[in-house]
């Protein structure tokens, strides 16, 4: 890269690209972010950038930078809003460590990113510089102070006269800067202008005066490209590998919604709650076209009730929520288990307890999802680990719910919800969908819980079936759904409901170990941490460390063979985004230490002394942090052969 | 929604049903409990309307009264305390072809289920909601309910219930989009039957408050009205619930047009008298279940639609 420009200086002198070719940094992974005040469109810019890089053959992982307040005043760190995109040559499985290139619309939002340690020490920053010479002396002062604080790091700050440039195209530069910024990135990452224009057209497809808006945005884009061409002395080359297999790119919530449609479910009941709501937005947009109903209920309890009522009367329905909503649905989940009415529950986890961290990632609902229902309520809990798995998880969940007449909870999280990643386009199959509810007469002599004594499975009598009339009840009941007045019925019925889960467990495959089948350390994870864990394990293995990892999709029932796998490792440790006590903290002993949720579960399940390393920072765990943990717990094996 | 996607069996038009065809398990309510009378009136209605037992669903919450579905030979859903209405809404959204009845106690509907009650009135989904109001918690043994009269002694408020009772009619009539509100009493079986029938015939959410004696815990509460018919006033109108046989027994009759919402609200106010009849009806109100009825698609149709949708995300 070229020499550093002085902080606070005027834009670097124009270099003539004809005479001096820009430096090209070639790298397999590069992270860029765009930050602005809310409403300035950094997110749109980031989304278009991500889609286009993916289309051109890069792997990507996008996360949203969400402001702490909905309508913060302009130019404050708490308002930082935007997108962070990690671009790779291969598939990118997680958000990575720190940012290499930033486009910032003011120095305050940049400060926010600096203060949370989001940026690499040597990051390059393209910063709007109109604030340096603003009429308001207070703003000029803020600028100067910020520059001083930023100077503590060795960033390379390139000042960009964004508004000045935009004014050449539009009157209100605050509504258009983002396309100018996109132009800068188009040039830096060598994106195809035609693909970008097409994407802009797609983004504004619903606008009334679409043509005019698109044209204006493309003009701004071109202005950005031209400015970068003239003034930036560097470019970034993340080699692309366009794949032959068709790909789609979306976030985890979109994948959950489309997967639910692919599964044939036709009724979703929900109450708005971040970060789950956008699943419903997606459905609101398209579900009706599929004959589907999205019901926004008066609260989460009602949403569960409507979904259960609908499932009872026909096809399996689902409800969508996050932690606080899952808590409210608890009693209804018990009812669904007791009455053996199939139900799919999507829980996009956020930080808890209580209102917690509404927009932030956490994996703290695991034990509540498995054990949260008073009474014995056996059911299924599974967790997709990637965005692709979000799509397929709903299909699997629907099928299990129906086959086993049970509740299936799908645990996603805020990281998957907002992360955007390409994956192979699902090859849809009509057999994924539920068949219309059986309305044939019930054979005489069959009861509504005609449990197969070995498997606990039974046939469902949906209303409308002649001869099948009965009253389902949350009270303990027998095969005929008659309220149990004798002592042995509850024992037997409990056995039958539990047996189904054992039968399901017997159909599961043992998990595949990433890395060697035995060794010094095994990291175990679940849900959205998979990409970061595997990247960290790969890094550590390339240093010669004996570490492997294992990722669980089914949390209840647990996948088979865990104890045997664990015993082949010197140490087993979970990595999770939930709280655990640090074993070296005051008062904490082996006896009273509260552990990560999966580690509790695995200790009970395998009787292996499973340790844990967990964090609740409200952000996905970085591969670099996991790498550090692995380093602390392994030695470098020197290959001396003895 | 997807009612049409379900394979509907062609019903045998020749079948005919008598009251006994709707009888389920033997009712286990106390002797003298008003719930027996409601059950009998309901069975009579089912036979009167010749509703196919397999296409009729009774949904209830938890309470003495919520045992109701067990005693019928239809499909039944004995749910959880306070939450019958969401379950019934789900049934109806999924299967508009089924007839849905909801049975709730006063604790069930007016207390723990109050949020669902208010919203069910507003959704105006086509179903019959029966509130069996004995003005006390029966199943859990005499605790104060929102409808227990002020001063009445219960196990949780033994020195007398602290606050004035909530009036479910006033509440219902105060909710936007209410479309059918009636009150009847189980000790007047002809009126009870006529009211449930009118509720069934109404297209929308029909809310019926049924004054119901509990011989065990609140025997004295309704006694004055049972013993003295002059303390009962019948609301009469050609569009309302008219039972000519009752005119000799109840001399107090008041002309009330059920289209008149303001009149209905005034008449709903509690006084020394209780009023039986149709307070309000309006079939022009929007029905949530109608707005949500969508055409069904085959698996293949959905597949091709979803493929089109995936094209939008194609890289
Ligand atoms: C969540 C929950 N809370 C409390 C109860 C206990 N409970 C069962 S029925 C009931 C009240 C019954 O009174 P009401 O609804 O008026 O019906 P009734 O028995 O008088 O017919 C209560 C409090 C319960 N079953 N579930």
PDB file of C-alpha atoms in Angstrom, chain A residues 345-449:
ATOM      1  CA  UNK A 345     -41.412 -23.796  17.160  1.00  0.00           C
ATOM      2  CA  UNK A 346     -38.759 -21.528  15.718  1.00  0.00           C
ATOM      3  CA  UNK A 347     -36.765 -19.731  18.393  1.00  0.00           C
ATOM      4  CA  UNK A 348     -34.315 -17.172  17.034  1.00  0.00           C
ATOM      5  CA  UNK A 349     -32.355 -16.671  20.228  1.00  0.00           C
ATOM      6  CA  UNK A 350     -31.184 -13.326  21.551  1.00  0.00           C
ATOM      7  CA  UNK A 351     -29.386 -12.326  24.730  1.00  0.00           C
ATOM      8  CA  UNK A 352     -31.222 -13.006  27.984  1.00  0.00           C
ATOM      9  CA  UNK A 353     -32.606 -13.330  30.597  1.00  0.00           C
ATOM     10  CA  UNK A 354     -35.565 -10.986  30.474  1.00  0.00           C
ATOM     11  CA  UNK A 355     -35.378  -8.387  27.722  1.00  0.00           C
ATOM     12  CA  UNK A 356     -31.619  -8.922  27.759  1.00  0.00           C
ATOM     13  CA  UNK A 357     -29.860  -7.997  24.556  1.00  0.00           C
ATOM     14  CA  UNK A 358     -32.738  -7.870  22.108  1.00  0.00           C
ATOM     15  CA  UNK A 359     -30.743  -7.489  18.947  1.00  0.00           C
ATOM     16  CA  UNK A 360     -27.680  -9.429  19.937  1.00  0.00           C
ATOM     17  CA  UNK A 361     -26.631 -13.026  19.621  1.00  0.00           C
ATOM     18  CA  UNK A 362     -26.671 -15.536  22.441  1.00  0.00           C
ATOM     19  CA  UNK A 363     -27.216 -19.280  22.786  1.00  0.00           C
ATOM     20  CA  UNK A 364     -28.888 -19.167  26.153  1.00  0.00           C
ATOM     21  CA  UNK A 365     -32.222 -20.829  25.433  1.00  0.00           C
ATOM     22  CA  UNK A 366     -30.867 -24.346  25.086  1.00  0.00           C
ATOM     23  CA  UNK A 367     -31.761 -25.720  28.480  1.00  0.00           C
ATOM     24  CA  UNK A 368     -35.053 -23.814  28.600  1.00  0.00           C
ATOM     25  CA  UNK A 369     -35.947 -25.267  25.214  1.00  0.00           C
ATOM     26  CA  UNK A 370     -35.190 -28.810  26.349  1.00  0.00           C
ATOM     27  CA  UNK A 371     -36.297 -28.761  29.968  1.00  0.00           C
ATOM     28  CA  UNK A 372     -38.375 -25.596  30.278  1.00  0.00           C
ATOM     29  CA  UNK A 373     -41.782 -27.243  30.429  1.00  0.00           C
ATOM     30  CA  UNK A 374     -42.954 -28.266  33.898  1.00  0.00           C
ATOM     31  CA  UNK A 375     -43.810 -31.943  34.061  1.00  0.00           C
ATOM     32  CA  UNK A 376     -42.133 -34.501  31.868  1.00  0.00           C
ATOM     33  CA  UNK A 377     -42.497 -33.183  28.341  1.00  0.00           C
ATOM     34  CA  UNK A 378     -40.293 -35.148  25.955  1.00  0.00           C
ATOM     35  CA  UNK A 379     -39.834 -33.442  22.625  1.00  0.00           C
ATOM     36  CA  UNK A 380     -37.198 -32.581  20.058  1.00  0.00           C
ATOM     37  CA  UNK A 381     -34.725 -29.703  19.949  1.00  0.00           C
ATOM     38  CA  UNK A 382     -32.420 -29.133  17.012  1.00  0.00           C
ATOM     39  CA  UNK A 383     -30.171 -26.303  15.937  1.00  0.00           C
ATOM     40  CA  UNK A 384     -29.057 -25.342  12.446  1.00  0.00           C
ATOM     41  CA  UNK A 385     -25.406 -24.301  12.277  1.00  0.00           C
ATOM     42  CA  UNK A 386     -25.374 -22.523   8.937  1.00  0.00           C
ATOM     43  CA  UNK A 387     -27.752 -20.521   6.855  1.00  0.00           C
ATOM     44  CA  UNK A 388     -28.182 -23.447   4.519  1.00  0.00           C
ATOM     45  CA  UNK A 389     -29.140 -25.577   7.508  1.00  0.00           C
ATOM     46  CA  UNK A 390     -31.745 -22.976   8.519  1.00  0.00           C
ATOM     47  CA  UNK A 391     -33.516 -23.756   5.275  1.00  0.00           C
ATOM     48  CA  UNK A 392     -33.403 -27.505   5.751  1.00  0.00           C
ATOM     49  CA  UNK A 393     -34.053 -27.440   9.511  1.00  0.00           C
ATOM     50  CA  UNK A 394     -37.668 -26.387   9.046  1.00  0.00           C
ATOM     51  CA  UNK A 395     -38.224 -29.196   6.552  1.00  0.00           C
ATOM     52  CA  UNK A 396     -36.723 -31.725   8.960  1.00  0.00           C
ATOM     53  CA  UNK A 397     -38.592 -30.264  11.915  1.00  0.00           C
ATOM     54  CA  UNK A 398     -41.961 -30.483  10.191  1.00  0.00           C
ATOM     55  CA  UNK A 399     -41.369 -34.077   9.200  1.00  0.00           C
ATOM     56  CA  UNK A 400     -40.266 -35.148  12.684  1.00  0.00           C
ATOM     57  CA  UNK A 401     -43.133 -33.285  14.329  1.00  0.00           C
ATOM     58  CA  UNK A 402     -45.626 -35.080  12.157  1.00  0.00           C
ATOM     59  CA  UNK A 403     -44.072 -38.552  12.234  1.00  0.00           C
ATOM     60  CA  UNK A 404     -43.597 -38.527  15.970  1.00  0.00           C
ATOM     61  CA  UNK A 405     -46.641 -36.425  16.890  1.00  0.00           C
ATOM     62  CA  UNK A 406     -44.455 -34.140  18.929  1.00  0.00           C
ATOM     63  CA  UNK A 407     -43.085 -30.657  19.406  1.00  0.00           C
ATOM     64  CA  UNK A 408     -39.895 -29.741  17.569  1.00  0.00           C
ATOM     65  CA  UNK A 409     -38.048 -26.603  18.630  1.00  0.00           C
ATOM     66  CA  UNK A 410     -35.605 -25.153  16.121  1.00  0.00           C
ATOM     67  CA  UNK A 411     -32.974 -22.996  17.802  1.00  0.00           C
ATOM     68  CA  UNK A 412     -31.492 -20.392  15.524  1.00  0.00           C
ATOM     69  CA  UNK A 413     -29.891 -17.179  16.756  1.00  0.00           C
ATOM     70  CA  UNK A 414     -29.292 -13.535  15.934  1.00  0.00           C
ATOM     71  CA  UNK A 415     -26.021 -14.400  14.244  1.00  0.00           C
ATOM     72  CA  UNK A 416     -27.681 -16.689  11.720  1.00  0.00           C
ATOM     73  CA  UNK A 417     -30.730 -14.432  11.531  1.00  0.00           C
ATOM     74  CA  UNK A 418     -28.812 -11.508  10.128  1.00  0.00           C
ATOM     75  CA  UNK A 419     -25.801 -13.254   8.640  1.00  0.00           C
ATOM     76  CA  UNK A 420     -25.920 -13.483   4.860  1.00  0.00           C
ATOM     77  CA  UNK A 421     -24.183 -16.342   3.134  1.00  0.00           C
ATOM     78  CA  UNK A 422     -24.448 -18.089  -0.225  1.00  0.00           C
ATOM     79  CA  UNK A 423     -25.188 -21.801  -0.309  1.00  0.00           C
ATOM     80  CA  UNK A 424     -26.097 -24.412  -2.904  1.00  0.00           C
ATOM     81  CA  UNK A 425     -29.584 -23.808  -4.159  1.00  0.00           C
ATOM     82  CA  UNK A 426     -31.887 -26.381  -2.548  1.00  0.00           C
ATOM     83  CA  UNK A 427     -33.233 -28.909  -4.998  1.00  0.00           C
ATOM     84  CA  UNK A 428     -36.830 -28.744  -3.932  1.00  0.00           C
ATOM     85  CA  UNK A 429     -38.756 -31.932  -3.544  1.00  0.00           C
ATOM     86  CA  UNK A 430     -42.548 -32.154  -3.408  1.00  0.00           C
ATOM     87  CA  UNK A 431     -42.200 -35.002  -0.894  1.00  0.00           C
ATOM     88  CA  UNK A 432     -40.840 -32.522   1.676  1.00  0.00           C
ATOM     89  CA  UNK A 433     -44.335 -31.126   1.971  1.00  0.00           C
ATOM     90  CA  UNK A 434     -46.987 -32.463   4.252  1.00  0.00           C
ATOM     91  CA  UNK A 435     -49.807 -34.311   2.585  1.00  0.00           C
ATOM     92  CA  UNK A 436     -53.377 -33.091   3.040  1.00  0.00           C
ATOM     93  CA  UNK A 437     -54.843 -34.215   6.347  1.00  0.00           C
ATOM     94  CA  UNK A 438     -56.414 -37.633   6.294  1.00  0.00           C
ATOM     95  CA  UNK A 439     -60.212 -37.380   6.322  1.00  0.00           C
ATOM     96  CA  UNK A 440     -61.006 -41.060   5.864  1.00  0.00           C
ATOM     97  CA  UNK A 441     -63.258 -42.822   8.364  1.00  0.00           C
ATOM     98  CA  UNK A 442     -61.505 -44.279  11.377  1.00  0.00           C
ATOM     99  CA  UNK A 443     -61.583 -48.049  11.577  1.00  0.00           C
ATOM    100  CA  UNK A 444     -63.784 -49.317  14.374  1.00  0.00           C
ATOM    101  CA  UNK A 445     -61.955 -50.232  17.540  1.00  0.00           C
ATOM    102  CA  UNK A 446     -59.084 -47.765  17.090  1.00  0.00           C
ATOM    103  CA  UNK A 447     -58.436 -45.119  19.714  1.00  0.00           C
ATOM    104  CA  UNK A 448     -56.888 -41.683  19.193  1.00  0.00           C
ATOM    105  CA  UNK A 449     -53.768 -42.789  21.063  1.00  0.00           C
TER     106      UNK A 449
END
